[in-house]
Coordinates of C-alpha atoms and ligand atoms in Angstrom, one line a residue:
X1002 CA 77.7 71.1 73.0
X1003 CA 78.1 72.4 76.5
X1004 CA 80.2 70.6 79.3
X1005 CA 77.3 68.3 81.4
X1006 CA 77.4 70.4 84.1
X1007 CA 76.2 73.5 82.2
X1008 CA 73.2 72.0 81.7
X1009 CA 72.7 71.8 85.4
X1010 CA 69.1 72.4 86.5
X1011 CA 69.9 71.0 89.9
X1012 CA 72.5 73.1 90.7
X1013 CA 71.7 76.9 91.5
X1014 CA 73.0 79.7 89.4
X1015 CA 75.6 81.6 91.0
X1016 CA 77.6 78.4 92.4
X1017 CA 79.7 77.5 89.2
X1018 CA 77.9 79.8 86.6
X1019 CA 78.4 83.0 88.9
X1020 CA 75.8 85.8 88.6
X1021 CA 78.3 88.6 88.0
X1022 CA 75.6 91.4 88.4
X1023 CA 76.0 94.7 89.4
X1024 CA 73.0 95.1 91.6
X1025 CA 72.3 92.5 94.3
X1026 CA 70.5 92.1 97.5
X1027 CA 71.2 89.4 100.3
X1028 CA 68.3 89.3 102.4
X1029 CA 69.0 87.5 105.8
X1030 CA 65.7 85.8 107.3
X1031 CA 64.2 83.5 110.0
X1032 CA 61.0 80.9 109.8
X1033 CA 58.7 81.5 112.6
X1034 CA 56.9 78.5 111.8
X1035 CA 58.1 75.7 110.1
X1036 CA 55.0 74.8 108.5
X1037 CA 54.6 78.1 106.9
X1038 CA 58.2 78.2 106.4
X1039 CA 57.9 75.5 104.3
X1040 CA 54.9 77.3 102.1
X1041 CA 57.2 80.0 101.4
X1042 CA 59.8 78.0 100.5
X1043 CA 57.5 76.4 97.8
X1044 CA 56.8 80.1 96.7
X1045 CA 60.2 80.7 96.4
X1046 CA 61.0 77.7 94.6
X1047 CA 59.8 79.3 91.4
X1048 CA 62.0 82.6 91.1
X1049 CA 65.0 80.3 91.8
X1050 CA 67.4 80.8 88.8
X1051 CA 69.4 77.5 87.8
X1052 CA 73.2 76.7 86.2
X1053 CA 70.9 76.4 82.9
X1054 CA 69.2 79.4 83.1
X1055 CA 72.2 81.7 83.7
X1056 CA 74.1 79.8 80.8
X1057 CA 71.6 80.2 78.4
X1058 CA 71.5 84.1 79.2
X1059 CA 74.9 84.0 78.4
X1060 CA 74.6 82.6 75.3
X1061 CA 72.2 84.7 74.0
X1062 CA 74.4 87.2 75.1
X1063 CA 77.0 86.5 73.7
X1064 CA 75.1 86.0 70.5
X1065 CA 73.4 89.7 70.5
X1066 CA 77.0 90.8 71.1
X1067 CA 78.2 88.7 67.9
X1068 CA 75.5 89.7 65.9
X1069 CA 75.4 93.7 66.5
X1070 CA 78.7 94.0 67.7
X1071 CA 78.0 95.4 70.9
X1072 CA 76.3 94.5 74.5
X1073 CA 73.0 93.9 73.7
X1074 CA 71.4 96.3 76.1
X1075 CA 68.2 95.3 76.2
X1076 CA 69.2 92.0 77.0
X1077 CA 68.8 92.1 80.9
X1078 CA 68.4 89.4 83.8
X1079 CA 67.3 89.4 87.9
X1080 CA 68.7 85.8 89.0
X1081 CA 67.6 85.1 92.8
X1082 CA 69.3 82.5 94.7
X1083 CA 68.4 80.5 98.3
X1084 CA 71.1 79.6 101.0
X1085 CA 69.7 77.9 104.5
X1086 CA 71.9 78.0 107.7
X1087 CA 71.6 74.4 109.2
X1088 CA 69.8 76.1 111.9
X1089 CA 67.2 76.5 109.3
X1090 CA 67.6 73.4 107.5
X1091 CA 66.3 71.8 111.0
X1092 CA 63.6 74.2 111.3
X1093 CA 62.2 72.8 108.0
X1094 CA 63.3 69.4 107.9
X1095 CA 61.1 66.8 109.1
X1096 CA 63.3 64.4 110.1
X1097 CA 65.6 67.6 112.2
X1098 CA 68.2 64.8 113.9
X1099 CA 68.6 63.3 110.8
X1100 CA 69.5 66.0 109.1
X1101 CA 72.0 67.8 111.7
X1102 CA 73.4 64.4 112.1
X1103 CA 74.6 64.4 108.4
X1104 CA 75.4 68.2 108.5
X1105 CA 77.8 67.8 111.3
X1106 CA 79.5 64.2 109.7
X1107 CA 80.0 66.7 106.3
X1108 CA 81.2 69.6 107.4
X1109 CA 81.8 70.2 111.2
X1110 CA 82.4 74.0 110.5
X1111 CA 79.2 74.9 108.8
X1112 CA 77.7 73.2 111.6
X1113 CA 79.0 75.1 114.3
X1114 CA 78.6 78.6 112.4
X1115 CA 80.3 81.4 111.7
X1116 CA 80.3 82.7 115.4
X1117 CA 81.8 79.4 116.7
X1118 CA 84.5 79.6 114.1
X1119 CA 85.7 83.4 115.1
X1120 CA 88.7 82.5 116.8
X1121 CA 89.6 80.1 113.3
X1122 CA 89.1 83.0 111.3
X1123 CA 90.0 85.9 113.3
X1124 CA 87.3 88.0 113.7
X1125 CA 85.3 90.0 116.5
X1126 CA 81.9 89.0 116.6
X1127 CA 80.8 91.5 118.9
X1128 CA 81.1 93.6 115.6
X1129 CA 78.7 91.6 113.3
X1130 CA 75.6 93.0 111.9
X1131 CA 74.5 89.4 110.5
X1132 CA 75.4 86.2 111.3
X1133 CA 75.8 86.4 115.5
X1134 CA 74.1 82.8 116.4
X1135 CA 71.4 85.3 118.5
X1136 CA 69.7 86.1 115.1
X1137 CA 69.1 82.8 114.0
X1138 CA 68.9 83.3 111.1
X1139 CA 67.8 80.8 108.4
X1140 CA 68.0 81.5 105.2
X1141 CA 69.6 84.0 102.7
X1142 CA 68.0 85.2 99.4
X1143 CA 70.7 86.9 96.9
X1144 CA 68.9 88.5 94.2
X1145 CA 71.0 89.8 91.4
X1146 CA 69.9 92.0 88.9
X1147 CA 71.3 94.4 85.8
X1148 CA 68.8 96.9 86.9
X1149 CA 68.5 98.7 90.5
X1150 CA 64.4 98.9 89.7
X1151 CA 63.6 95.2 89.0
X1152 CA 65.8 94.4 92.0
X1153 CA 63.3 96.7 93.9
X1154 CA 60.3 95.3 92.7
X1155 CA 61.5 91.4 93.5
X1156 CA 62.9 93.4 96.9
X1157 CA 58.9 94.5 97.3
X1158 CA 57.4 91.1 96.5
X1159 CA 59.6 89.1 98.7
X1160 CA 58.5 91.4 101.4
X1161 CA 55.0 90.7 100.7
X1162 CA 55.9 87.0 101.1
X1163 CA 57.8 87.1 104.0
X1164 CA 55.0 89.4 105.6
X1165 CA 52.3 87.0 105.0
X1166 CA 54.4 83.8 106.2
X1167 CA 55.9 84.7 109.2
X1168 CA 59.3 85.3 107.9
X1169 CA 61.2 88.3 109.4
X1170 CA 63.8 89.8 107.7
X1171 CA 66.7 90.2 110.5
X1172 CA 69.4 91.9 107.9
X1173 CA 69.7 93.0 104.3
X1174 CA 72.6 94.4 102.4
X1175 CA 73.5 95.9 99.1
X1176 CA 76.1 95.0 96.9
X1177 CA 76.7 97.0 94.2
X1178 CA 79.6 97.2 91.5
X1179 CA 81.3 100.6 91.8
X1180 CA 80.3 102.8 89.1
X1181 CA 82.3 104.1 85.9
X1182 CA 85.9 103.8 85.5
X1183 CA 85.6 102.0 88.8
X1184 CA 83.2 99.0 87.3
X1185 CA 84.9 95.5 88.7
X1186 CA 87.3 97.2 90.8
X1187 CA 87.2 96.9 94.5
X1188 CA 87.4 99.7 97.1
X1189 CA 91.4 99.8 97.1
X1190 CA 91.3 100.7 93.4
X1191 CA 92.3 97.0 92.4
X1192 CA 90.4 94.9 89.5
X1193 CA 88.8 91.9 91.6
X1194 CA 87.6 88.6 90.5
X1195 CA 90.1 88.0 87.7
X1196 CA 91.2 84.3 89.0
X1197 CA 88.8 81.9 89.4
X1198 CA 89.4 78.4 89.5
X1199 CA 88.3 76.4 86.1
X1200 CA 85.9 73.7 86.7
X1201 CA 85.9 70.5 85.2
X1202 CA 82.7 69.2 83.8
X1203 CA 81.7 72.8 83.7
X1204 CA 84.8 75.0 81.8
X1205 CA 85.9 73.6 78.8
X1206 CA 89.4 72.1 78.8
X1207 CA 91.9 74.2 76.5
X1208 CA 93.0 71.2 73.6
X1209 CA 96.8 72.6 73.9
X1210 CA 97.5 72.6 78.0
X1211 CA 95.6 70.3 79.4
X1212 CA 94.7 70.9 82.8
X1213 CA 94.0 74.3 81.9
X1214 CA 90.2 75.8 80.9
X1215 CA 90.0 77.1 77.1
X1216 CA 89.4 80.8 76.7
X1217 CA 90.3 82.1 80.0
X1218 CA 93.6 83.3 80.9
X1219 CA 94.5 79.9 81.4
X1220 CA 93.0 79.1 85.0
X1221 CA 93.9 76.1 86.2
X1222 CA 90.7 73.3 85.9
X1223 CA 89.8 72.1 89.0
X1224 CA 87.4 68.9 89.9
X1225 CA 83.7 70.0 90.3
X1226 CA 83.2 68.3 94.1
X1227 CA 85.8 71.0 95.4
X1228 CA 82.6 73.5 94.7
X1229 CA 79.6 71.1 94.3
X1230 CA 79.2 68.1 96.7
X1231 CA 78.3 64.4 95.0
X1232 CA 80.8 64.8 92.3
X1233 CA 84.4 63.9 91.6
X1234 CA 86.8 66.0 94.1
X1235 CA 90.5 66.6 94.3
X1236 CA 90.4 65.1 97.8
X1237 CA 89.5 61.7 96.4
X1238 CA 86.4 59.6 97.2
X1239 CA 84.3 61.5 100.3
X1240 CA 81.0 59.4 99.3
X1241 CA 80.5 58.0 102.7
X1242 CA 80.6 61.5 104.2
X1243 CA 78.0 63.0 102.0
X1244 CA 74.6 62.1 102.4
X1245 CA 72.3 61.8 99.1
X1246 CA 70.6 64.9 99.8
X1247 CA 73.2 66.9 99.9
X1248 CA 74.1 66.2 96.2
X1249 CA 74.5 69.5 93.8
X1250 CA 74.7 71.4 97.1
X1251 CA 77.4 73.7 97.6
X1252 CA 78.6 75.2 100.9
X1253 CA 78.4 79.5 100.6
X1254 CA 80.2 81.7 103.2
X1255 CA 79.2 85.3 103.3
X1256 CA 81.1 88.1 105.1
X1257 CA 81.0 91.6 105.2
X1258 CA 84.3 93.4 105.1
X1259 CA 85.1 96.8 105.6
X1260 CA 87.9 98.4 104.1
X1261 CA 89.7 101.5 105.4
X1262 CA 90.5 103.3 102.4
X1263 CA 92.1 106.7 104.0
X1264 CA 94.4 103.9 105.9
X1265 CA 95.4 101.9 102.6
X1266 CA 96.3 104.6 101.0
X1267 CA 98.1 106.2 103.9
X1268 CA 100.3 103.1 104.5
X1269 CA 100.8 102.9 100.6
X1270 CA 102.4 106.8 100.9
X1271 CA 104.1 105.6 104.1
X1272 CA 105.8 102.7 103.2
X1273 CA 106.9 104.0 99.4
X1274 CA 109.8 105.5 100.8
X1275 CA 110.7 103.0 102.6
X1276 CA 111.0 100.2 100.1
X1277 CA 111.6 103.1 97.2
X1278 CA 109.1 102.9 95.2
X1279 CA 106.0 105.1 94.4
X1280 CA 102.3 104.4 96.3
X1281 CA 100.9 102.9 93.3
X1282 CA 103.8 99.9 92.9
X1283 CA 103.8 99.5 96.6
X1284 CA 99.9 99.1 96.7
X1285 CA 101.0 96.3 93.5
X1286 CA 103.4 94.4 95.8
X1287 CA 100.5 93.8 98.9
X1288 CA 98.3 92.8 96.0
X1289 CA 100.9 90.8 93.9
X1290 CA 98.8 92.5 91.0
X1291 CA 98.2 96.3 89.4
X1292 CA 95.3 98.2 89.7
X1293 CA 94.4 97.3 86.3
X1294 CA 94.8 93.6 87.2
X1295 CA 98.4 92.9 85.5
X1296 CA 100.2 90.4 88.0
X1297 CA 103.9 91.1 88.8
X1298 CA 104.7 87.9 88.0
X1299 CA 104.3 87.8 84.3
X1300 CA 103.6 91.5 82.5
X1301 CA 100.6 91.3 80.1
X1302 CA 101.9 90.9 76.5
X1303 CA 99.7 92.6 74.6
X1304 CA 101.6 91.1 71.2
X1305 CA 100.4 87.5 72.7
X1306 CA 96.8 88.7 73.4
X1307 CA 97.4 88.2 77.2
X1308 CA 96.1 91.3 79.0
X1309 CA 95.4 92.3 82.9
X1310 CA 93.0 89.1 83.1
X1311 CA 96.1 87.5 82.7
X1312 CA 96.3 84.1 85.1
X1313 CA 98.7 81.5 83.8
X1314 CA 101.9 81.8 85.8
X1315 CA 102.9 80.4 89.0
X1316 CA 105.6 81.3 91.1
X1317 CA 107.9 78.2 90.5
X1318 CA 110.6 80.8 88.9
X1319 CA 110.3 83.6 91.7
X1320 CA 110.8 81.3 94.7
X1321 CA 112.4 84.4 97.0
X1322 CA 109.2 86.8 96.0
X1323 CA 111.5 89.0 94.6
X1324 CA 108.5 89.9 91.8
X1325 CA 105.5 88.9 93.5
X1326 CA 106.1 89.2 97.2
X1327 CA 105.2 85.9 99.0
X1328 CA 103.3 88.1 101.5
X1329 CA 101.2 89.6 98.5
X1330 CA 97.3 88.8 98.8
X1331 CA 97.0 87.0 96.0
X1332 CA 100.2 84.4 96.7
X1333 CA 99.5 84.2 100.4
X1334 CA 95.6 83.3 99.5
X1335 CA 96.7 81.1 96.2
X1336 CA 100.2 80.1 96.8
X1337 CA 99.9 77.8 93.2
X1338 CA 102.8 75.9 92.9
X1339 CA 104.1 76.7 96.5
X1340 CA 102.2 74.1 98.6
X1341 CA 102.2 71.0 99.9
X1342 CA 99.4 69.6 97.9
X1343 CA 99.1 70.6 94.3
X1344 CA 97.6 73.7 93.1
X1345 CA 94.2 72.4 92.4
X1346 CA 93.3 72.1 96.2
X1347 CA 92.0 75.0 98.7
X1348 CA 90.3 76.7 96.1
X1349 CA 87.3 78.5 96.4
X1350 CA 84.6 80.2 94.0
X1351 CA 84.6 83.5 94.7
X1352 CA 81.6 85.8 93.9
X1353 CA 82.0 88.9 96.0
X1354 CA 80.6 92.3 95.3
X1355 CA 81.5 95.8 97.0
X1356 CA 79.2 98.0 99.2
X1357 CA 79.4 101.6 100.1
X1358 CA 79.9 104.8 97.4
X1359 CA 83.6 105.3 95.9
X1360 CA 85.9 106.3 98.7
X1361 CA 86.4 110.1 97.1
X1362 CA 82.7 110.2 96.3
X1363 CA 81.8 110.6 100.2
X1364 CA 85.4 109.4 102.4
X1365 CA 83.4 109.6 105.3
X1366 CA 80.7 106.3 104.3
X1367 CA 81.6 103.1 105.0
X1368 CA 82.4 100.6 102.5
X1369 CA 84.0 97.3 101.6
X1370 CA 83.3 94.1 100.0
X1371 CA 80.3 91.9 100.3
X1372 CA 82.6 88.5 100.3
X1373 CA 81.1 85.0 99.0
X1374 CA 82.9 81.7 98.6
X1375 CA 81.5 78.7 97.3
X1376 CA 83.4 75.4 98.4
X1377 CA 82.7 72.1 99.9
X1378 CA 85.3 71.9 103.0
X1379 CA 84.8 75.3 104.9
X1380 CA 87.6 74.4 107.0
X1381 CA 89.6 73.0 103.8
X1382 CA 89.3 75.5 101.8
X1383 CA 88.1 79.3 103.0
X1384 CA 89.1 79.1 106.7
X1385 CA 92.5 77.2 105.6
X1386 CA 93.7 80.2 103.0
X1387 CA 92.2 82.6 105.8
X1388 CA 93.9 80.7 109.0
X1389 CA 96.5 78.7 107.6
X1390 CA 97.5 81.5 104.9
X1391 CA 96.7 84.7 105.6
X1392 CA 96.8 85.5 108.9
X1393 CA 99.9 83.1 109.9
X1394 CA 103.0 85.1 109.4
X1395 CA 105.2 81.8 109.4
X1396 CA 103.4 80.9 106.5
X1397 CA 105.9 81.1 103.7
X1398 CA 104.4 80.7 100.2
X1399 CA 108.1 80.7 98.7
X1400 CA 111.4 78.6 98.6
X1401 CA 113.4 80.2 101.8
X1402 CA 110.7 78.7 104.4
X1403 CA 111.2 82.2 106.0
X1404 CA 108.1 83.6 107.8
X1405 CA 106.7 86.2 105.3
X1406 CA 104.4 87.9 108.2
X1407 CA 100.4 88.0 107.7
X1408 CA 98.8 88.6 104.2
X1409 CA 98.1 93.0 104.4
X1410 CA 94.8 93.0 102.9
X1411 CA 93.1 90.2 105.1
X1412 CA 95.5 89.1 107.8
X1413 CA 95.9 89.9 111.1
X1414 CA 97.9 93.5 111.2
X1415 CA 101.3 91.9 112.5
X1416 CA 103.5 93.3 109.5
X1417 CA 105.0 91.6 106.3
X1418 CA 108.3 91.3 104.6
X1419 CA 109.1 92.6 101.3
X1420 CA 111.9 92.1 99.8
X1421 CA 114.5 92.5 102.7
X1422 CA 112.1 94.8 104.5
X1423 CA 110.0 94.6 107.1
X1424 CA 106.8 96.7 106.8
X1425 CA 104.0 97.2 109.8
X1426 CA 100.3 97.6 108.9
X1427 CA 96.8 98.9 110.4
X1428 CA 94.3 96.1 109.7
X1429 CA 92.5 97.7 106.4
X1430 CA 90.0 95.3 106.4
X1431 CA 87.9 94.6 109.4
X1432 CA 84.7 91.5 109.5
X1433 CA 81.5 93.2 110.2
X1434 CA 79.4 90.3 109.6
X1435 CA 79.8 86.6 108.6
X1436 CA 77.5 83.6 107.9
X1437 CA 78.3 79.9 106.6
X1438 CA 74.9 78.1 105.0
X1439 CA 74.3 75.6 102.2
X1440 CA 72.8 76.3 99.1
X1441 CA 70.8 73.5 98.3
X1442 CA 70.3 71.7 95.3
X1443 CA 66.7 72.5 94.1
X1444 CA 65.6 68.8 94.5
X1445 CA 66.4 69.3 98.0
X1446 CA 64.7 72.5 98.4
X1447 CA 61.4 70.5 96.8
X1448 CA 61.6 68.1 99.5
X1449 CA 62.1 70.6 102.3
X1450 CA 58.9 72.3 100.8
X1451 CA 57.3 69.5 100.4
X1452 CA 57.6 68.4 104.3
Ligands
HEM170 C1 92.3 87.9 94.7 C2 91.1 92.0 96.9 C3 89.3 89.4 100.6 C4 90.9 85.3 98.6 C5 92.1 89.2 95.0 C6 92.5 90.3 94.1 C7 92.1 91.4 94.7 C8 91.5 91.1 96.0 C9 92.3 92.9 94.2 C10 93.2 90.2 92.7 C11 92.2 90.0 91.6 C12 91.8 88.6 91.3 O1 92.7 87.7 91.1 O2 90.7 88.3 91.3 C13 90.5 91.6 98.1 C14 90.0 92.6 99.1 C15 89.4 91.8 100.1 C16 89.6 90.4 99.8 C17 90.0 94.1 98.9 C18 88.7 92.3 101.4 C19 88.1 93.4 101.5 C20 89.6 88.1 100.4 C21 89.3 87.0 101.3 C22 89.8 85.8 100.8 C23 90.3 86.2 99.5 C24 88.6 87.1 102.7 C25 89.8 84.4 101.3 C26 90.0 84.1 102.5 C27 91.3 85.7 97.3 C28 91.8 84.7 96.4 C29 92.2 85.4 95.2 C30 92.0 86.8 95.6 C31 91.8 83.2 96.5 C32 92.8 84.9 94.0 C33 94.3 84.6 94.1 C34 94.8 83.9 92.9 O3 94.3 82.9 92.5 O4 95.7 84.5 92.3 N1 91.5 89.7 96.1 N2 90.3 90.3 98.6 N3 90.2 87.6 99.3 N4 91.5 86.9 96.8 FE1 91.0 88.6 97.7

């Protein structure tokens, strides 16, 4: 029997079941006219894909694969999902005060957008393509697919749609996964989307560790109302804060991030000598994992059938960062046992996918990561490992309190320290476009139709 939540045909499919495609398409749009808004919303409605509906693709999935021993390739899905800004959630509300009145008592951040929040997170929105307040933009589609030409064809209808209801479509992007030996790696070379929290109610909890999901690595489980709102969260009770209709929502933020590969792997040549090492290791220490997703703190054991995926170590017996420096993405963005409140909190869902060719297929394209975060604190959880983690250099992450300068892949540029030395950075990554909506359980979404 599956875990309640995997049954969910309120909550929609890439919040806690993740899409993991490699083809998807976020459309960015606006409602001209909330009436008609709303009629295209009922349209929509119907492609929607559900927790249930992803789960049970898995299933059967993972069946073919049992059965024949290999992927079953015919076996293929398109998933679409709907996010509304709470610019647009006004738009097609009929009761608009009501509904920015509970929006702002939830979460103050989403309310004031992405472009509001800039000096939180950093960024320069002068050099957005999405998500500047001018656009007003409403809602975002993400249709996922395991083939490019059935994500064209539902790209064709929804243009049909939008056309005939007075929806313009102010942005679009493409996320794909990069393509052969490359497959779930991002730009930098690195294997992405290896720890995820587990969710309880959703993962299945591992008989032998508690607290830990079965089957994966070991993540820790975390309470479902960190991701979904209306459900047991690890900051306690928060019923008061969250109206009805928010239930089964989660909140999504979407940026755009561009990575400088020539620069990455310039400063990994650079800075080799300096800490003695060869590009590859140094480009391990910024990550705190290998390209192949190994993490410094704990080698895969091959003989214990724990490989790169490996997630099950903290860094309670490295507190100097003398194997995974505290600077290191992944221990300035997931600390674990190194914070204040345990390691269940200020985690987010991640479900990015890159954009852009490989970097040696055409150097001179961009490229970078199409980043989303599910979560139901913006300012709790993404903007605090973003503010509060990354791109403070006093924070510490480890035992000696010592500042440990900004985290190198998403911080601020101002230099890190590892080991005893000091190393200065470019910025490699660089926000071209951000956006902080809630995807709506579909209940809601019927009653926004509805009007
Ligand atoms: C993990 C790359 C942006 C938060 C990772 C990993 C890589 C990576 C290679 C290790 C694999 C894994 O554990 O899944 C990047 C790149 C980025 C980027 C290239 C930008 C282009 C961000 C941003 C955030 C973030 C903006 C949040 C503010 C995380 C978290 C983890 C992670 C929470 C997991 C850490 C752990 O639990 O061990 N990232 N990332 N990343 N990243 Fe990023």
């Amino acid at each position: 029997t599956r875990p309640p939540l995997r049954k969910s045909r309120e909550i929609q499919g890439n919040v806690l079941a993740a899409f993991n495609k490699d083809h998807q398409q976020f459309r960015f749009l606006r409602f001209t006219d909330a009436k008609l808004g709303r009629t295209w919303l009922a349209a929509v409605i119907g492609y929607l894909s559900v927790t249930a509906d992803v789960e049970d693709f898995n299933e059967a999935f993972s069946l073919g694969r049992a059965m024949f021993g290999a992927d079953p390739q015919s076996l293929k899905a398109t998933w679409a999902n709907l996010s509304l800004t709470p610019a647009g959630l006004v738009k097609l509300a009929v009761n608009p005060d009501a509904v920015a009145e509970d929006l702002r008592r939830r979460d103050p951040a989403l309310w004031m957008g992405a472009e509001a929040r800039a000096d939180v997170t950093g960024d320069d929105p002068e050099e957005w393509l999405f998500g500047r307040d001018e656009q007003r933009i409403h809602a975002v589609v993400t249709v996922a697919s395991d083939c490019t030409e059935r994500l064209q064809a539902v790209d064709t209808m929804l243009d049909l749609l939008d056309d005939l209801l007075g929806v313009v479509k102010v942005h679009q992007e493409l996320g794909e996964t990069l393509p052969g030996p490359l497959k779930g790696r991002e730009h930098f070379g690195f294997k992405d989307g290896i720890s995820q929290p587990g969710v309880r109610d959703f993962h299945e909890e591992d008989p032998h560790r508690p607290g830990h999901r079965l089957g994966h690595a070991g993540a820790v489980l975390v309470k479902p109302g960190e991701f979904v709102f209306g459900h047991d969260s690890e900051r306690g009770d928060e019923s008061d804060r969250t109206a009805r209709w928010l239930h089964n929502g989660s909140l999504q933020v979407i940026r755009r991030l561009t990575q400088d590969v020539a620069g990455w792997r310039e400063a990994l040549e650079e800075h080799a000598d300096a800490l003695g090492t060869t590009p590859d290791e140094t480009g391990a220490l910024l990550i705190g994992r290998h390209r192949d997703g190994r993490p410094l703190a704990e080698p895969a054991d091959p003989a214990l059938g724990l490989g790169p995926d490996r997630n099950d170590f903290d860094y309670a017996d490295d507190p100097w960062g003398e194997r995974t420096p505290c600077a290191a993405h992944i221990r300035k963005t997931n600390p674990r046992s190194f914070t204040y409140r345990a390691p269940t909190q200020r985690r987010i869902l991640r479900r990015g996918i890159p954009f852009g060719p490989p970097y040696d297929d055409n150097p001179h394209a961009e490229r970078g990561l199409l980043f989303v975060a599910h979560c139901t604190s913006i300012r709790e959880q993404f903007e605090f490992q973003q503010r509060v983690w990354a791109n403070n250099p006093e924070f510490a992450g480890g035992a000696d309190g010592a500042p440990t300068g900004t985290d190198p892949v998403i911080g601020g540029a101002d230099g890190a320290r590892f080991g005893g030395t000091e190393l200065a950075f470019p910025r490699f990554v660089r926000t071209t476009g951000a956006l902080y909506a809630l995807v709506p359980s579909v209940s809601t979404l019927r009653l926004l139709a509805a009007g």
